[in-house]
Amino acid sequence: MSQIIIQGGRRLEGTLTVQGAKNSVLPVLAATIIHPGRTVLHGCPRLSDVEASIRILRHLGCRADWEGEDLVVDAAHLNRWDVPDDLMREMRSSVIFLGAILARLGWADLSYPGGCELGPRPIDLHLSALRRLGVCVRETGGNLSCEAGRMAGREIALSLPSVGATENAILAACGAEGETLIINAAREPEIMDLQRFLRAIGCQVKGAGSSTVCILGRQRTHDAEFTVMPDRIVAATYLSAAAAAGGEVELQRVDYRHLSTVTAALHEAGCQITGGRDTVSLRSDGRLRSVRAVRTAPYPGFPTDAQAILMAALLKSQGATVFVETIFENRYRHVDELRRMGADISIADRVAVVTGVSSLFGAPVRATDLRGGAALMVAALTAQGETRISDVHHILRGYEDPVRDLRTLGAEARWE
């Protein structure tokens, strides 16, 4: 398995175009099967999770092929409703195919999904939402057998604003008779992007981005082309990297509004940040200050996916910063690896306290999960000497080519 080698101590300078969003394209890929025809996705990132979704689509009988930089899906010949265990285990987002398959075919057989080991992430909310639409769900030994018959639109009140449950409910509701209202829906920008895609193929969905989403099901669909939104967590990663290493960078094809909580923390830490129509620029001298407590929360709160990344940026800051992780209980698995580099981090339950140190040192470290791996890259840029990051398959689930991007910004990084 390849490793990422980073030589620390270089300032970051330059301009980088942000890749398409992982957390948008995965539900969009599932949604392509709702339309029995052809869809073209522009700006689709080449990620291992995207390739896993492509394998699922092909297993279901769809064509899914890269044509240059575009991904073309033709779901006209969808002829299966099952996703085998080995494909489901490759990523957590595989469960999003459940609602889409039910919308198109009326039944589905899947096993429980895999993904990063961030603690219990039950899909009870997903299944409860589907049952409200009239889906009969049988759970046997880790397998799900779902039969929809003829789904009817209903009001679905989520007890928590779960992103996955909101997306699955939206997709399933596209195949239900009448109107479905999802109350306490998640408000993430990626759900707005899913709505945008569904409307592009002819579905009637409105309200995404608010806490109430309305879907009018069983609409006639048509072929479409669609451009995936930029990845706000990738943007947060490279902004944090430049903040910690020092320098001046501009990110293009990014929505500044989606980064507001991250950029607010970086500004408080001492960075100068400017947002344009589709750009964001950051200037930093690398001498950061601690910031007020960072508490993760559903959007528009501070994103759990950026918690480890900001933590890595503040390892050499003046003072101490408190992080409170409210979404996943195992989000601090990266901390032991950061400590190998000289970080001073103490943990008690869901609270982590980062006390800034004067120096970090390059070391052999291991990516424990996707965002933890990104945090190691950020820390490595500010460390003395060489850092070797292994288990990079986690990182490649969400970053198309992190070495290419870091080198574009002037970092000394390579694959080995």
Tab-separated table of C-alpha atoms in Angstrom:
chain	number	residue	atom	x	y	z
A	1	MET	CA	0.000	0.000	0.000
A	2	SER	CA	1.256	3.488	-0.865
A	3	GLN	CA	2.290	6.033	1.715
A	4	ILE	CA	2.128	9.818	1.635
A	5	ILE	CA	5.449	11.425	2.518
A	6	ILE	CA	5.415	15.067	3.609
A	7	GLN	CA	8.424	17.208	4.447
A	8	GLY	CA	7.266	19.926	6.821
A	9	GLY	CA	8.280	23.534	7.147
A	10	ARG	CA	7.238	25.024	3.802
A	11	ARG	CA	4.749	27.852	3.422
A	12	LEU	CA	1.782	27.268	1.129
A	13	GLU	CA	1.192	29.596	-1.794
A	14	GLY	CA	-0.986	29.430	-4.872
A	15	THR	CA	-4.411	28.706	-6.294
A	16	LEU	CA	-6.326	25.425	-6.171
A	17	THR	CA	-9.636	24.359	-7.701
A	18	VAL	CA	-11.728	22.391	-5.208
A	19	GLN	CA	-12.949	18.943	-6.286
A	20	GLY	CA	-16.586	17.842	-6.367
A	21	ALA	CA	-18.162	16.954	-3.040
A	22	LYS	CA	-17.992	13.358	-1.841
A	23	ASN	CA	-21.011	13.795	0.418
A	24	SER	CA	-23.040	15.133	-2.491
A	25	VAL	CA	-22.054	12.800	-5.297
A	26	LEU	CA	-22.704	9.575	-3.373
A	27	PRO	CA	-26.458	10.178	-2.812
A	28	VAL	CA	-26.671	11.638	-6.332
A	29	LEU	CA	-25.212	8.414	-7.751
A	30	ALA	CA	-27.840	6.430	-5.858
A	31	ALA	CA	-30.516	8.807	-7.156
A	32	THR	CA	-29.552	8.166	-10.787
A	33	ILE	CA	-31.406	4.847	-10.654
A	34	ILE	CA	-34.732	6.621	-10.083
A	35	HIS	CA	-34.639	7.684	-13.744
A	36	PRO	CA	-34.700	4.792	-16.251
A	37	GLY	CA	-32.396	6.594	-18.627
A	38	ARG	CA	-29.140	8.522	-18.969
A	39	THR	CA	-27.587	11.090	-16.643
A	40	VAL	CA	-24.244	12.833	-17.042
A	41	LEU	CA	-22.393	14.021	-13.945
A	42	HIS	CA	-19.855	16.815	-14.349
A	43	GLY	CA	-17.273	17.533	-11.658
A	44	CYS	CA	-17.555	14.045	-10.212
A	45	PRO	CA	-14.462	13.357	-8.059
A	46	ARG	CA	-12.496	10.162	-8.683
A	47	LEU	CA	-12.668	8.712	-5.186
A	48	SER	CA	-12.606	5.146	-3.909
A	49	ASP	CA	-16.130	5.669	-2.512
A	50	VAL	CA	-17.291	6.791	-5.957
A	51	GLU	CA	-15.786	3.645	-7.477
A	52	ALA	CA	-17.622	1.590	-4.839
A	53	SER	CA	-20.890	3.263	-5.887
A	54	ILE	CA	-20.108	2.524	-9.528
A	55	ARG	CA	-19.660	-1.162	-8.669
A	56	ILE	CA	-23.065	-1.156	-6.964
A	57	LEU	CA	-24.693	0.503	-9.971
A	58	ARG	CA	-23.176	-2.052	-12.344
A	59	HIS	CA	-24.273	-4.913	-10.090
A	60	LEU	CA	-27.829	-3.571	-10.269
A	61	GLY	CA	-27.699	-3.695	-14.073
A	62	CYS	CA	-26.848	-0.060	-14.825
A	63	ARG	CA	-24.129	1.205	-17.097
A	64	ALA	CA	-21.711	3.540	-15.344
A	65	ASP	CA	-18.666	4.708	-17.266
A	66	TRP	CA	-16.174	7.551	-17.236
A	67	GLU	CA	-16.207	9.619	-20.418
A	68	GLY	CA	-13.229	11.905	-19.992
A	69	GLU	CA	-13.862	13.900	-16.815
A	70	ASP	CA	-17.587	13.069	-16.747
A	71	LEU	CA	-19.340	10.074	-15.229
A	72	VAL	CA	-22.244	8.779	-17.331
A	73	VAL	CA	-24.899	6.538	-15.771
A	74	ASP	CA	-27.588	4.746	-17.759
A	75	ALA	CA	-30.147	3.041	-15.517
A	76	ALA	CA	-32.493	1.953	-18.304
A	77	HIS	CA	-31.738	-1.733	-17.755
A	78	LEU	CA	-31.767	-1.826	-13.953
A	79	ASN	CA	-32.766	-5.439	-13.245
A	80	ARG	CA	-31.682	-6.224	-9.685
A	81	TRP	CA	-32.827	-4.980	-6.294
A	82	ASP	CA	-30.166	-6.604	-4.121
A	83	VAL	CA	-26.778	-5.265	-3.029
A	84	PRO	CA	-24.461	-8.033	-1.747
A	85	ASP	CA	-22.656	-7.839	1.570
A	86	ASP	CA	-19.181	-7.291	0.112
A	87	LEU	CA	-20.323	-4.170	-1.752
A	88	MET	CA	-22.331	-2.814	1.184
A	89	ARG	CA	-19.341	-3.122	3.525
A	90	GLU	CA	-17.134	-0.867	1.393
A	91	MET	CA	-18.731	2.383	2.572
A	92	ARG	CA	-21.308	3.756	4.953
A	93	SER	CA	-23.141	5.676	2.218
A	94	SER	CA	-24.140	2.447	0.470
A	95	VAL	CA	-27.306	2.453	2.605
A	96	ILE	CA	-28.552	5.410	0.556
A	97	PHE	CA	-29.252	3.000	-2.306
A	98	LEU	CA	-32.099	1.577	-0.231
A	99	GLY	CA	-34.498	4.466	-0.770
A	100	ALA	CA	-33.596	4.811	-4.453
A	101	ILE	CA	-34.100	1.100	-5.234
A	102	LEU	CA	-37.470	1.153	-3.455
A	103	ALA	CA	-38.543	4.219	-5.424
A	104	ARG	CA	-37.719	2.531	-8.730
A	105	LEU	CA	-38.611	-1.129	-8.117
A	106	GLY	CA	-40.707	-1.336	-4.960
A	107	TRP	CA	-38.504	-3.812	-3.099
A	108	ALA	CA	-34.873	-4.093	-2.031
A	109	ASP	CA	-32.519	-6.544	-0.292
A	110	LEU	CA	-29.364	-5.204	1.388
A	111	SER	CA	-27.073	-5.877	4.303
A	112	TYR	CA	-25.959	-3.325	6.874
A	113	PRO	CA	-23.379	-0.832	5.518
A	114	GLY	CA	-19.675	-0.438	6.371
A	115	GLY	CA	-17.443	2.671	6.356
A	116	CYS	CA	-15.114	4.361	8.840
A	117	GLU	CA	-15.341	3.018	12.395
A	118	LEU	CA	-16.542	6.169	14.113
A	119	GLY	CA	-18.845	4.491	16.627
A	120	PRO	CA	-22.446	3.298	16.444
A	121	ARG	CA	-24.340	4.842	13.547
A	122	PRO	CA	-27.641	2.970	13.569
A	123	ILE	CA	-29.949	3.234	10.579
A	124	ASP	CA	-33.095	3.082	12.719
A	125	LEU	CA	-34.152	6.543	11.534
A	126	HIS	CA	-33.799	5.437	7.903
A	127	LEU	CA	-35.985	2.393	8.451
A	128	SER	CA	-38.564	4.288	10.514
A	129	ALA	CA	-38.947	6.840	7.715
A	130	LEU	CA	-39.389	4.101	5.116
A	131	ARG	CA	-41.981	2.343	7.254
A	132	ARG	CA	-43.967	5.600	7.425
A	133	LEU	CA	-44.185	5.454	3.631
A	134	GLY	CA	-45.596	1.942	3.808
A	135	VAL	CA	-42.435	-0.116	3.363
A	136	CYS	CA	-42.401	-3.518	5.080
A	137	VAL	CA	-38.897	-4.015	6.521
A	138	ARG	CA	-37.628	-7.392	7.733
A	139	GLU	CA	-34.285	-7.522	9.538
A	140	THR	CA	-32.593	-10.927	9.671
A	141	GLY	CA	-29.001	-11.506	10.744
A	142	GLY	CA	-27.699	-8.186	9.480
A	143	ASN	CA	-29.734	-8.312	6.275
A	144	LEU	CA	-32.611	-6.051	5.288
A	145	SER	CA	-35.465	-7.262	3.123
A	146	CYS	CA	-37.796	-4.418	2.161
A	147	GLU	CA	-41.043	-4.547	0.217
A	148	ALA	CA	-42.836	-1.333	-0.655
A	149	GLY	CA	-45.878	-2.502	-2.538
A	150	ARG	CA	-47.379	0.883	-3.391
A	151	MET	CA	-45.863	3.568	-1.175
A	152	ALA	CA	-48.037	6.487	-0.128
A	153	GLY	CA	-46.803	9.950	0.769
A	154	ARG	CA	-46.996	10.771	4.471
A	155	GLU	CA	-45.616	13.210	7.002
A	156	ILE	CA	-42.285	11.943	8.354
A	157	ALA	CA	-41.018	13.582	11.540
A	158	LEU	CA	-37.376	12.727	12.210
A	159	SER	CA	-36.365	12.633	15.884
A	160	LEU	CA	-32.893	13.858	14.830
A	161	PRO	CA	-31.862	15.810	11.707
A	162	SER	CA	-29.971	12.837	10.268
A	163	VAL	CA	-28.379	13.488	6.891
A	164	GLY	CA	-28.618	9.879	5.713
A	165	ALA	CA	-32.183	9.388	6.914
A	166	THR	CA	-33.244	12.642	5.245
A	167	GLU	CA	-31.659	11.581	1.955
A	168	ASN	CA	-33.129	8.067	2.060
A	169	ALA	CA	-36.586	9.440	2.853
A	170	ILE	CA	-36.372	11.943	-0.025
A	171	LEU	CA	-35.325	9.248	-2.491
A	172	ALA	CA	-37.988	6.769	-1.418
A	173	ALA	CA	-40.664	9.492	-1.443
A	174	CYS	CA	-39.930	10.120	-5.127
A	175	GLY	CA	-41.589	6.745	-5.751
A	176	ALA	CA	-44.544	7.247	-3.392
A	177	GLU	CA	-48.051	8.328	-4.394
A	178	GLY	CA	-48.883	11.874	-3.372
A	179	GLU	CA	-47.060	14.330	-1.159
A	180	THR	CA	-44.471	13.558	1.513
A	181	LEU	CA	-43.391	16.085	4.128
A	182	ILE	CA	-40.139	15.481	6.015
A	183	ILE	CA	-40.100	17.394	9.301
A	184	ASN	CA	-36.850	18.141	11.180
A	185	ALA	CA	-34.900	17.340	8.030
A	186	ALA	CA	-31.133	17.788	7.937
A	187	ARG	CA	-30.148	21.087	6.323
A	188	GLU	CA	-26.699	20.303	4.894
A	189	PRO	CA	-25.732	21.867	1.524
A	190	GLU	CA	-25.298	18.356	0.121
A	191	ILE	CA	-29.028	17.719	0.639
A	192	MET	CA	-29.725	20.887	-1.312
A	193	ASP	CA	-27.513	19.478	-4.070
A	194	LEU	CA	-29.478	16.204	-4.051
A	195	GLN	CA	-32.700	18.203	-4.443
A	196	ARG	CA	-31.103	20.115	-7.325
A	197	PHE	CA	-30.239	16.840	-9.055
A	198	LEU	CA	-33.681	15.337	-8.526
A	199	ARG	CA	-35.313	18.436	-9.981
A	200	ALA	CA	-32.921	18.243	-12.937
A	201	ILE	CA	-34.298	14.777	-13.819
A	202	GLY	CA	-37.920	15.863	-13.329
A	203	CYS	CA	-38.758	15.047	-9.702
A	204	GLN	CA	-40.695	17.598	-7.646
A	205	VAL	CA	-38.747	18.320	-4.462
A	206	LYS	CA	-38.602	21.611	-2.576
A	207	GLY	CA	-37.492	22.916	0.793
A	208	ALA	CA	-34.041	21.343	1.025
A	209	GLY	CA	-31.808	23.562	3.124
A	210	SER	CA	-34.683	24.166	5.534
A	211	SER	CA	-36.040	21.847	8.220
A	212	THR	CA	-39.066	20.857	6.099
A	213	VAL	CA	-38.727	19.130	2.737
A	214	CYS	CA	-41.707	18.449	0.470
A	215	ILE	CA	-41.707	15.742	-2.219
A	216	LEU	CA	-44.465	15.074	-4.749
A	217	GLY	CA	-43.871	11.501	-5.843
A	218	ARG	CA	-44.175	9.454	-9.006
A	219	GLN	CA	-43.288	12.202	-11.470
A	220	ARG	CA	-42.149	11.525	-15.022
A	221	THR	CA	-38.347	11.769	-15.245
A	222	HIS	CA	-36.015	12.560	-18.129
A	223	ASP	CA	-32.332	12.531	-19.091
A	224	ALA	CA	-30.222	15.294	-17.600
A	225	GLU	CA	-26.742	16.671	-17.059
A	226	PHE	CA	-25.659	17.825	-13.614
A	227	THR	CA	-22.598	19.457	-12.027
A	228	VAL	CA	-21.681	18.280	-8.523
A	229	MET	CA	-21.183	21.012	-5.913
A	230	PRO	CA	-17.661	21.691	-4.549
A	231	ASP	CA	-16.493	19.807	-1.461
A	232	ARG	CA	-16.654	22.105	1.568
A	233	ILE	CA	-14.629	19.688	3.755
A	234	VAL	CA	-11.828	19.463	1.205
A	235	ALA	CA	-11.858	23.264	1.086
A	236	ALA	CA	-11.723	23.388	4.901
A	237	THR	CA	-8.746	21.007	4.805
A	238	TYR	CA	-6.601	23.173	2.539
A	239	LEU	CA	-7.595	26.366	4.346
A	240	SER	CA	-6.566	24.756	7.640
A	241	ALA	CA	-3.334	23.533	6.062
A	242	ALA	CA	-2.418	27.038	4.908
A	243	ALA	CA	-3.410	28.511	8.272
A	244	ALA	CA	-1.080	26.157	10.109
A	245	ALA	CA	1.840	26.169	7.664
A	246	GLY	CA	1.582	29.870	6.871
A	247	GLY	CA	1.246	31.407	3.458
A	248	GLU	CA	-1.415	32.730	1.120
A	249	VAL	CA	-3.779	30.512	-0.879
A	250	GLU	CA	-6.879	30.994	-2.994
A	251	LEU	CA	-9.424	28.219	-3.435
A	252	GLN	CA	-11.596	28.357	-6.536
A	253	ARG	CA	-14.986	26.751	-7.198
A	254	VAL	CA	-16.058	26.918	-3.575
A	255	ASP	CA	-19.090	28.417	-1.828
A	256	TYR	CA	-17.792	30.628	0.974
A	257	ARG	CA	-21.146	30.455	2.793
A	258	HIS	CA	-20.817	26.703	3.339
A	259	LEU	CA	-17.542	27.266	5.223
A	260	SER	CA	-18.709	29.962	7.624
A	261	THR	CA	-18.105	28.116	10.901
A	262	VAL	CA	-14.667	26.887	9.820
A	263	THR	CA	-13.542	30.244	8.454
A	264	ALA	CA	-14.834	31.966	11.606
A	265	ALA	CA	-12.595	29.719	13.730
A	266	LEU	CA	-9.585	30.306	11.461
A	267	HIS	CA	-10.199	34.064	11.550
A	268	GLU	CA	-10.338	33.946	15.334
A	269	ALA	CA	-7.046	32.045	15.258
A	270	GLY	CA	-5.408	34.975	13.461
A	271	CYS	CA	-5.902	34.349	9.733
A	272	GLN	CA	-7.079	36.890	7.169
A	273	ILE	CA	-9.891	35.422	5.084
A	274	THR	CA	-11.736	36.882	2.098
A	275	GLY	CA	-14.709	35.302	0.351
A	276	GLY	CA	-15.681	35.997	-3.267
A	277	ARG	CA	-18.496	34.795	-5.477
A	278	ASP	CA	-16.972	31.340	-5.901
A	279	THR	CA	-13.579	31.756	-4.223
A	280	VAL	CA	-12.101	32.013	-0.764
A	281	SER	CA	-8.625	33.333	0.068
A	282	LEU	CA	-6.623	32.897	3.261
A	283	ARG	CA	-3.454	34.565	4.480
A	284	SER	CA	-1.584	33.372	7.560
A	285	ASP	CA	1.809	33.925	9.149
A	286	GLY	CA	1.561	30.460	10.745
A	287	ARG	CA	1.467	31.875	14.282
A	288	LEU	CA	-2.028	30.959	15.367
A	289	ARG	CA	-3.952	31.604	18.569
A	290	SER	CA	-6.274	29.253	20.387
A	291	VAL	CA	-9.988	29.763	19.745
A	292	ARG	CA	-13.137	29.535	21.819
A	293	ALA	CA	-14.622	26.055	22.343
A	294	VAL	CA	-15.447	24.201	19.119
A	295	ARG	CA	-18.625	22.125	19.420
A	296	THR	CA	-19.651	19.982	16.459
A	297	ALA	CA	-23.295	20.135	15.439
A	298	PRO	CA	-25.555	19.477	12.446
A	299	TYR	CA	-25.400	22.127	9.732
A	300	PRO	CA	-25.235	25.104	10.026
A	301	GLY	CA	-23.152	24.248	13.100
A	302	PHE	CA	-19.487	23.295	13.036
A	303	PRO	CA	-19.117	20.145	10.875
A	304	THR	CA	-17.922	16.977	12.579
A	305	ASP	CA	-15.945	16.197	9.409
A	306	ALA	CA	-13.799	19.310	9.989
A	307	GLN	CA	-13.160	18.750	13.694
A	308	ALA	CA	-9.961	16.689	13.352
A	309	ILE	CA	-8.703	18.991	10.602
A	310	LEU	CA	-9.060	22.185	12.638
A	311	MET	CA	-7.568	20.396	15.650
A	312	ALA	CA	-4.450	19.611	13.604
A	313	ALA	CA	-4.178	23.239	12.481
A	314	LEU	CA	-4.157	24.437	16.117
A	315	LEU	CA	-1.517	22.025	17.470
A	316	LYS	CA	1.096	24.828	17.607
A	317	SER	CA	-1.278	27.644	18.547
A	318	GLN	CA	-0.821	29.887	21.584
A	319	GLY	CA	-3.058	28.728	24.421
A	320	ALA	CA	-5.559	25.870	24.633
A	321	THR	CA	-8.651	25.039	22.583
A	322	VAL	CA	-11.496	22.797	23.737
A	323	PHE	CA	-13.235	20.529	21.234
A	324	VAL	CA	-16.585	18.893	22.008
A	325	GLU	CA	-17.652	16.125	19.633
A	326	THR	CA	-21.434	15.658	19.727
A	327	ILE	CA	-22.018	13.588	16.570
A	328	PHE	CA	-19.747	10.514	16.681
A	329	GLU	CA	-18.292	8.973	19.809
A	330	ASN	CA	-15.109	7.647	18.161
A	331	ARG	CA	-14.056	10.844	16.375
A	332	TYR	CA	-10.779	11.130	18.333
A	333	ARG	CA	-9.043	8.043	16.950
A	334	HIS	CA	-6.526	10.313	15.206
A	335	VAL	CA	-5.311	11.809	18.505
A	336	ASP	CA	-2.810	9.060	19.335
A	337	GLU	CA	-1.197	9.555	15.923
A	338	LEU	CA	-0.942	13.321	16.448
A	339	ARG	CA	0.658	12.685	19.837
A	340	ARG	CA	3.367	10.685	18.064
A	341	MET	CA	4.271	13.960	16.367
A	342	GLY	CA	4.520	15.820	19.680
A	343	ALA	CA	0.970	17.145	20.052
A	344	ASP	CA	-0.381	17.903	23.526
A	345	ILE	CA	-3.978	16.660	23.539
A	346	SER	CA	-5.973	15.365	26.492
A	347	ILE	CA	-9.295	13.574	26.139
A	348	ALA	CA	-12.175	12.953	28.528
A	349	ASP	CA	-15.186	11.242	26.978
A	350	ARG	CA	-16.308	13.516	24.103
A	351	VAL	CA	-14.112	16.471	25.080
A	352	ALA	CA	-10.584	17.050	23.770
A	353	VAL	CA	-8.298	19.853	24.952
A	354	VAL	CA	-5.516	20.904	22.583
A	355	THR	CA	-2.682	22.831	24.245
A	356	GLY	CA	-0.364	24.439	21.741
A	357	VAL	CA	3.247	23.252	21.600
A	358	SER	CA	6.283	25.046	20.238
A	359	SER	CA	7.281	22.293	17.801
A	360	LEU	CA	5.955	19.200	16.060
A	361	PHE	CA	8.203	16.465	14.702
A	362	GLY	CA	7.842	14.249	11.667
A	363	ALA	CA	7.032	10.631	12.467
A	364	PRO	CA	5.585	7.473	10.911
A	365	VAL	CA	1.827	7.714	11.480
A	366	ARG	CA	-1.279	5.854	10.356
A	367	ALA	CA	-4.540	7.237	9.005
A	368	THR	CA	-7.273	5.811	11.231
A	369	ASP	CA	-10.180	7.150	9.192
A	370	LEU	CA	-10.874	9.611	6.379
A	371	ARG	CA	-10.814	12.925	8.249
A	372	GLY	CA	-8.241	11.735	10.766
A	373	GLY	CA	-5.960	11.027	7.817
A	374	ALA	CA	-6.523	14.554	6.505
A	375	ALA	CA	-5.609	15.891	9.954
A	376	LEU	CA	-2.280	14.066	9.766
A	377	MET	CA	-1.510	15.771	6.464
A	378	VAL	CA	-2.226	19.188	7.995
A	379	ALA	CA	-0.030	18.432	11.026
A	380	ALA	CA	2.779	17.090	8.829
A	381	LEU	CA	3.023	20.394	6.973
A	382	THR	CA	4.000	22.174	10.208
A	383	ALA	CA	6.285	19.460	11.621
A	384	GLN	CA	10.072	19.432	11.548
A	385	GLY	CA	11.365	16.710	9.283
A	386	GLU	CA	9.572	13.971	7.396
A	387	THR	CA	6.179	12.447	8.142
A	388	ARG	CA	5.179	9.143	6.573
A	389	ILE	CA	1.433	8.518	6.508
A	390	SER	CA	0.289	4.940	5.958
A	391	ASP	CA	-3.186	3.392	5.503
A	392	VAL	CA	-3.883	6.165	3.019
A	393	HIS	CA	-6.824	4.223	1.548
A	394	HIS	CA	-8.898	6.005	4.180
A	395	ILE	CA	-7.824	9.404	2.814
A	396	LEU	CA	-8.568	8.389	-0.782
A	397	ARG	CA	-12.195	7.807	0.160
A	398	GLY	CA	-12.657	11.590	0.189
A	399	TYR	CA	-9.625	13.249	-1.457
A	400	GLU	CA	-9.075	12.732	-5.162
A	401	ASP	CA	-5.302	13.270	-5.150
A	402	PRO	CA	-4.097	14.982	-1.965
A	403	VAL	CA	-0.424	14.858	-2.962
A	404	ARG	CA	-1.159	16.625	-6.249
A	405	ASP	CA	-3.191	19.284	-4.437
A	406	LEU	CA	-0.566	19.867	-1.736
A	407	ARG	CA	2.170	20.180	-4.329
A	408	THR	CA	0.030	22.641	-6.296
A	409	LEU	CA	0.129	24.826	-3.187
A	410	GLY	CA	3.898	24.451	-2.820
A	411	ALA	CA	4.136	21.692	-0.227
A	412	GLU	CA	6.887	19.096	-0.391
A	413	ALA	CA	4.816	15.920	-0.688
A	414	ARG	CA	5.063	12.686	-2.630
A	415	TRP	CA	3.677	9.195	-2.977
A	416	GLU	CA	5.850	6.218	-2.098
